[in-house]
Short mmCIF file of C-alpha atoms in Angstrom, two decimals:
data_model
loop_
_atom_site.label_atom_id
_atom_site.label_comp_id
_atom_site.label_asym_id
_atom_site.label_seq_id
_atom_site.Cartn_x
_atom_site.Cartn_y
_atom_site.Cartn_z
CA ALA A 1 -15.33 -16.80 -3.70
CA GLN A 2 -14.46 -15.44 -0.31
CA LYS A 3 -12.55 -12.21 -0.48
CA ILE A 4 -10.86 -12.78 2.88
CA THR A 5 -10.24 -16.25 4.25
CA GLN A 6 -9.13 -17.09 7.75
CA THR A 7 -8.86 -20.86 7.92
CA GLN A 8 -8.07 -21.17 11.62
CA PRO A 9 -11.19 -20.90 13.76
CA GLY A 10 -9.07 -21.27 16.89
CA MET A 11 -5.44 -21.23 17.91
CA PHE A 12 -3.63 -21.95 21.15
CA VAL A 13 -0.23 -20.62 22.11
CA GLN A 14 1.82 -20.67 25.25
CA GLU A 15 2.76 -17.42 26.89
CA LYS A 16 6.01 -15.89 25.55
CA GLU A 17 5.86 -17.96 22.36
CA ALA A 18 5.24 -16.53 18.89
CA VAL A 19 2.09 -17.33 16.94
CA THR A 20 1.03 -16.84 13.33
CA LEU A 21 -2.57 -16.22 12.35
CA ASP A 22 -3.31 -16.93 8.71
CA CYS A 23 -5.11 -14.73 6.24
CA THR A 24 -5.47 -15.10 2.49
CA TYR A 25 -7.24 -12.69 0.22
CA ASP A 26 -8.66 -12.59 -3.26
CA THR A 27 -8.60 -9.53 -5.47
CA SER A 28 -7.69 -8.60 -9.01
CA ASP A 29 -7.22 -4.94 -8.15
CA PRO A 30 -3.54 -3.98 -7.92
CA SER A 31 -4.30 -1.40 -5.24
CA TYR A 32 -5.57 -2.68 -1.91
CA GLY A 33 -4.94 -2.50 1.79
CA LEU A 34 -4.86 -5.22 4.41
CA PHE A 35 -5.72 -4.72 8.07
CA TRP A 36 -5.76 -6.72 11.26
CA TYR A 37 -8.11 -6.00 14.15
CA LYS A 38 -8.31 -7.52 17.62
CA GLN A 39 -11.60 -8.07 19.43
CA PRO A 40 -11.20 -8.99 23.12
CA SER A 41 -14.03 -10.61 25.04
CA SER A 42 -15.18 -7.13 26.08
CA GLY A 43 -16.26 -6.65 22.47
CA GLU A 44 -14.46 -3.60 21.15
CA MET A 45 -12.57 -3.70 17.84
CA ILE A 46 -8.97 -2.56 18.10
CA PHE A 47 -6.87 -1.72 15.05
CA LEU A 48 -3.50 -3.49 15.11
CA ILE A 49 -1.62 -3.17 11.83
CA TYR A 50 -1.92 -2.15 8.18
CA GLN A 51 -0.16 -3.24 4.98
CA GLY A 52 -0.60 -1.51 1.63
CA SER A 53 -0.32 -3.51 -1.57
CA TYR A 54 2.53 -1.33 -2.81
CA ASP A 55 4.47 -1.38 0.43
CA GLN A 56 7.86 -2.94 -0.14
CA GLN A 57 8.46 -3.96 3.44
CA ASN A 58 6.37 -5.95 5.87
CA ALA A 59 4.53 -3.80 8.37
CA THR A 60 5.49 -3.98 12.03
CA GLU A 61 3.90 -2.47 15.13
CA GLY A 62 5.57 -3.46 18.36
CA ARG A 63 5.01 -7.18 18.90
CA TYR A 64 2.84 -7.39 15.77
CA SER A 65 4.19 -7.94 12.31
CA LEU A 66 2.49 -8.73 9.06
CA ASN A 67 4.03 -11.41 6.86
CA PHE A 68 2.95 -10.11 3.46
CA GLN A 69 3.42 -12.53 0.58
CA LYS A 70 1.89 -10.81 -2.41
CA ALA A 71 2.31 -13.62 -4.94
CA ARG A 72 0.59 -16.03 -2.58
CA LYS A 73 -2.02 -13.43 -1.62
CA SER A 74 -1.41 -13.96 2.04
CA ALA A 75 -1.14 -11.48 4.89
CA ASN A 76 -0.45 -13.44 8.04
CA LEU A 77 -0.27 -11.76 11.42
CA VAL A 78 2.66 -12.71 13.61
CA ILE A 79 2.48 -11.99 17.32
CA SER A 80 5.79 -12.35 19.08
CA ALA A 81 6.24 -13.05 22.79
CA SER A 82 2.55 -13.78 23.37
CA GLN A 83 0.92 -12.42 26.51
CA LEU A 84 -2.20 -13.56 28.32
CA GLY A 85 -3.85 -10.31 27.25
CA ASP A 86 -3.47 -11.31 23.61
CA SER A 87 -6.30 -13.81 24.04
CA ALA A 88 -9.01 -12.49 21.73
CA MET A 89 -10.62 -12.81 18.31
CA TYR A 90 -8.46 -11.55 15.46
CA PHE A 91 -9.94 -10.34 12.20
CA CYS A 92 -8.21 -9.80 8.90
CA ALA A 93 -9.78 -7.24 6.56
CA MET A 94 -9.19 -5.87 3.08
CA ARG A 95 -9.90 -2.56 1.41
CA GLU A 96 -10.08 -3.18 -2.30
CA GLY A 97 -9.28 -0.52 -4.85
CA ARG A 98 -8.43 3.16 -4.69
CA ASN A 99 -11.89 4.65 -4.66
CA THR A 100 -13.47 3.06 -1.65
CA ASP A 101 -12.96 2.96 2.07
CA LYS A 102 -15.08 -0.15 2.43
CA LEU A 103 -13.56 -3.01 4.45
CA ILE A 104 -14.34 -6.68 3.94
CA PHE A 105 -13.70 -8.80 7.01
CA GLY A 106 -12.75 -12.43 7.42
CA THR A 107 -14.52 -14.73 9.84
CA GLY A 108 -11.85 -14.36 12.49
CA THR A 109 -9.51 -16.56 14.51
CA ARG A 110 -9.91 -17.03 18.23
CA LEU A 111 -6.52 -17.00 19.92
CA GLN A 112 -6.07 -18.34 23.40
CA VAL A 113 -2.81 -17.78 25.23
CA PHE A 114 -2.14 -20.12 28.13
CA PRO A 115 0.43 -19.81 30.92
CA ASP B 1 -8.45 11.97 22.78
CA ALA B 2 -12.01 10.71 22.69
CA GLY B 3 -12.62 7.75 20.45
CA VAL B 4 -15.79 6.88 18.59
CA ILE B 5 -18.69 7.12 21.00
CA GLN B 6 -21.77 4.96 20.61
CA SER B 7 -24.97 4.96 22.57
CA PRO B 8 -26.65 3.12 24.04
CA ARG B 9 -24.23 0.32 24.95
CA HIS B 10 -27.09 -2.11 25.37
CA GLU B 11 -30.67 -2.00 24.12
CA VAL B 12 -33.40 -4.50 24.78
CA THR B 13 -36.75 -3.85 23.18
CA GLU B 14 -39.79 -5.65 21.91
CA MET B 15 -40.43 -6.63 18.35
CA GLY B 16 -42.11 -3.89 16.37
CA GLN B 17 -40.58 -1.01 18.30
CA GLU B 18 -38.40 1.63 16.73
CA VAL B 19 -34.73 1.44 17.65
CA THR B 20 -32.28 4.32 17.27
CA LEU B 21 -28.56 3.81 17.61
CA ARG B 22 -26.29 6.82 17.88
CA CYS B 23 -22.70 7.51 16.98
CA LYS B 24 -20.27 10.37 17.47
CA PRO B 25 -17.18 9.92 15.27
CA ILE B 26 -13.71 11.05 16.13
CA SER B 27 -13.37 14.78 15.53
CA GLY B 28 -11.82 15.52 12.16
CA HIS B 29 -12.64 12.16 10.63
CA ASP B 30 -14.43 12.38 7.30
CA TYR B 31 -15.64 8.81 6.94
CA LEU B 32 -18.24 7.09 9.09
CA PHE B 33 -19.25 3.44 8.91
CA TRP B 34 -22.01 1.32 10.41
CA TYR B 35 -21.36 -2.41 10.83
CA ARG B 36 -23.39 -5.29 12.19
CA GLN B 37 -21.82 -8.33 13.84
CA THR B 38 -23.62 -11.65 14.30
CA MET B 39 -22.44 -15.18 14.88
CA MET B 40 -23.96 -16.35 11.62
CA ARG B 41 -22.82 -13.56 9.28
CA GLY B 42 -19.77 -12.17 11.03
CA LEU B 43 -18.95 -8.50 10.64
CA GLU B 44 -20.73 -6.86 7.73
CA LEU B 45 -20.78 -3.29 6.53
CA LEU B 46 -24.23 -1.76 6.41
CA ILE B 47 -23.53 1.75 5.13
CA TYR B 48 -20.82 4.35 5.05
CA PHE B 49 -20.65 8.12 4.70
CA ASN B 50 -18.03 10.49 3.41
CA ASN B 51 -18.34 14.10 4.50
CA ASN B 52 -21.85 13.34 5.77
CA VAL B 53 -23.00 11.97 2.40
CA PRO B 54 -24.00 8.30 2.10
CA ILE B 55 -21.62 6.61 -0.32
CA ASP B 56 -22.55 2.94 -0.20
CA ASP B 57 -25.68 1.58 1.44
CA SER B 58 -25.68 -1.74 -0.37
CA GLY B 59 -25.28 -3.59 2.92
CA MET B 60 -28.46 -2.20 4.47
CA PRO B 61 -30.64 -5.29 4.86
CA GLU B 62 -34.01 -3.80 3.96
CA ASP B 63 -36.18 -0.74 4.10
CA ARG B 64 -36.68 -1.12 7.82
CA PHE B 65 -33.12 0.16 8.23
CA SER B 66 -32.17 3.77 7.69
CA ALA B 67 -29.11 5.84 8.53
CA LYS B 68 -28.50 9.54 8.63
CA MET B 69 -25.59 11.83 9.22
CA PRO B 70 -26.95 15.35 9.72
CA ASN B 71 -23.52 16.78 10.57
CA ALA B 72 -19.90 15.78 10.91
CA SER B 73 -20.21 14.86 14.56
CA PHE B 74 -23.33 12.72 14.67
CA SER B 75 -24.97 9.79 12.94
CA THR B 76 -27.96 7.58 13.65
CA LEU B 77 -28.98 4.12 12.55
CA LYS B 78 -32.71 3.43 12.86
CA ILE B 79 -34.62 0.20 12.66
CA GLN B 80 -38.38 0.51 12.30
CA PRO B 81 -40.10 -1.82 12.94
CA SER B 82 -37.53 -4.00 14.69
CA GLU B 83 -37.57 -7.79 14.43
CA PRO B 84 -35.85 -10.51 16.50
CA ARG B 85 -33.46 -11.25 13.62
CA ASP B 86 -32.07 -7.74 13.97
CA SER B 87 -30.49 -8.76 17.27
CA ALA B 88 -26.76 -8.19 16.91
CA VAL B 89 -23.89 -5.97 17.94
CA TYR B 90 -23.86 -2.77 15.89
CA PHE B 91 -20.58 -0.95 15.51
CA CYS B 92 -19.87 2.53 14.33
CA ALA B 93 -16.39 3.34 13.02
CA SER B 94 -14.72 6.44 11.65
CA SER B 95 -11.58 7.26 9.72
CA PHE B 96 -9.73 10.11 8.09
CA GLY B 97 -9.16 9.53 4.41
CA TYR B 98 -7.82 6.05 3.88
CA GLN B 99 -6.37 5.79 7.36
CA PRO B 100 -7.42 2.75 9.43
CA GLN B 101 -10.93 2.78 10.79
CA HIS B 102 -11.41 3.26 14.52
CA PHE B 103 -14.37 1.50 16.07
CA GLY B 104 -16.68 2.41 18.88
CA ASP B 105 -17.46 -0.04 21.65
CA GLY B 106 -20.63 -1.19 19.89
CA THR B 107 -24.30 -1.39 20.81
CA ARG B 108 -25.57 -4.80 21.80
CA LEU B 109 -29.14 -4.94 20.53
CA SER B 110 -31.64 -7.57 21.60
CA ILE B 111 -35.10 -7.66 20.05
CA LEU B 112 -37.55 -9.84 21.98
#
């Protein structure tokens, strides 16, 4: 089974609108961390936001927020007020367990923001 | 502050040649990771180090790949001999403890 699943290969959103990128995960370990990274067309990987499995509140970082639904094992990224510069690939990743720093990445979602 | 620095940014070489990719992690970070990104397989972890010691190399494809971290500020990933299927973007990342990993800009490797 896939550890991290991103079911949306591509998404379109109009500038200034909000968009949600889906991510579901699979683990039996009670301790884990969830990450989102952005990869623009220039190729670099940019860390956006982190959610720990024991965090009580959803993580937020500026226009990014993580809709963490533990029972459903989902960690969707919400981008508010989309900008043209948000067009990029977005990857969800999981660190599983307490004794590793290893990340497992999903296949990514390509977001295109149009005027 | 300087981020993770990788060199070269691009490498084109012929099959059978030795390839060496280099990485300088962020100062003070104690974890270093090497990833490979391809269209077919996505982003996959090859190996990672903690305090210069290899912790998990289960993602290294085969014996042609080797990685070293002689000190806290430098790591190499070598492919010898290289093959066309090794063509990919190779990323180095570093982190402090369990903080988020910070990636370099990657090395785009093409093996002809």
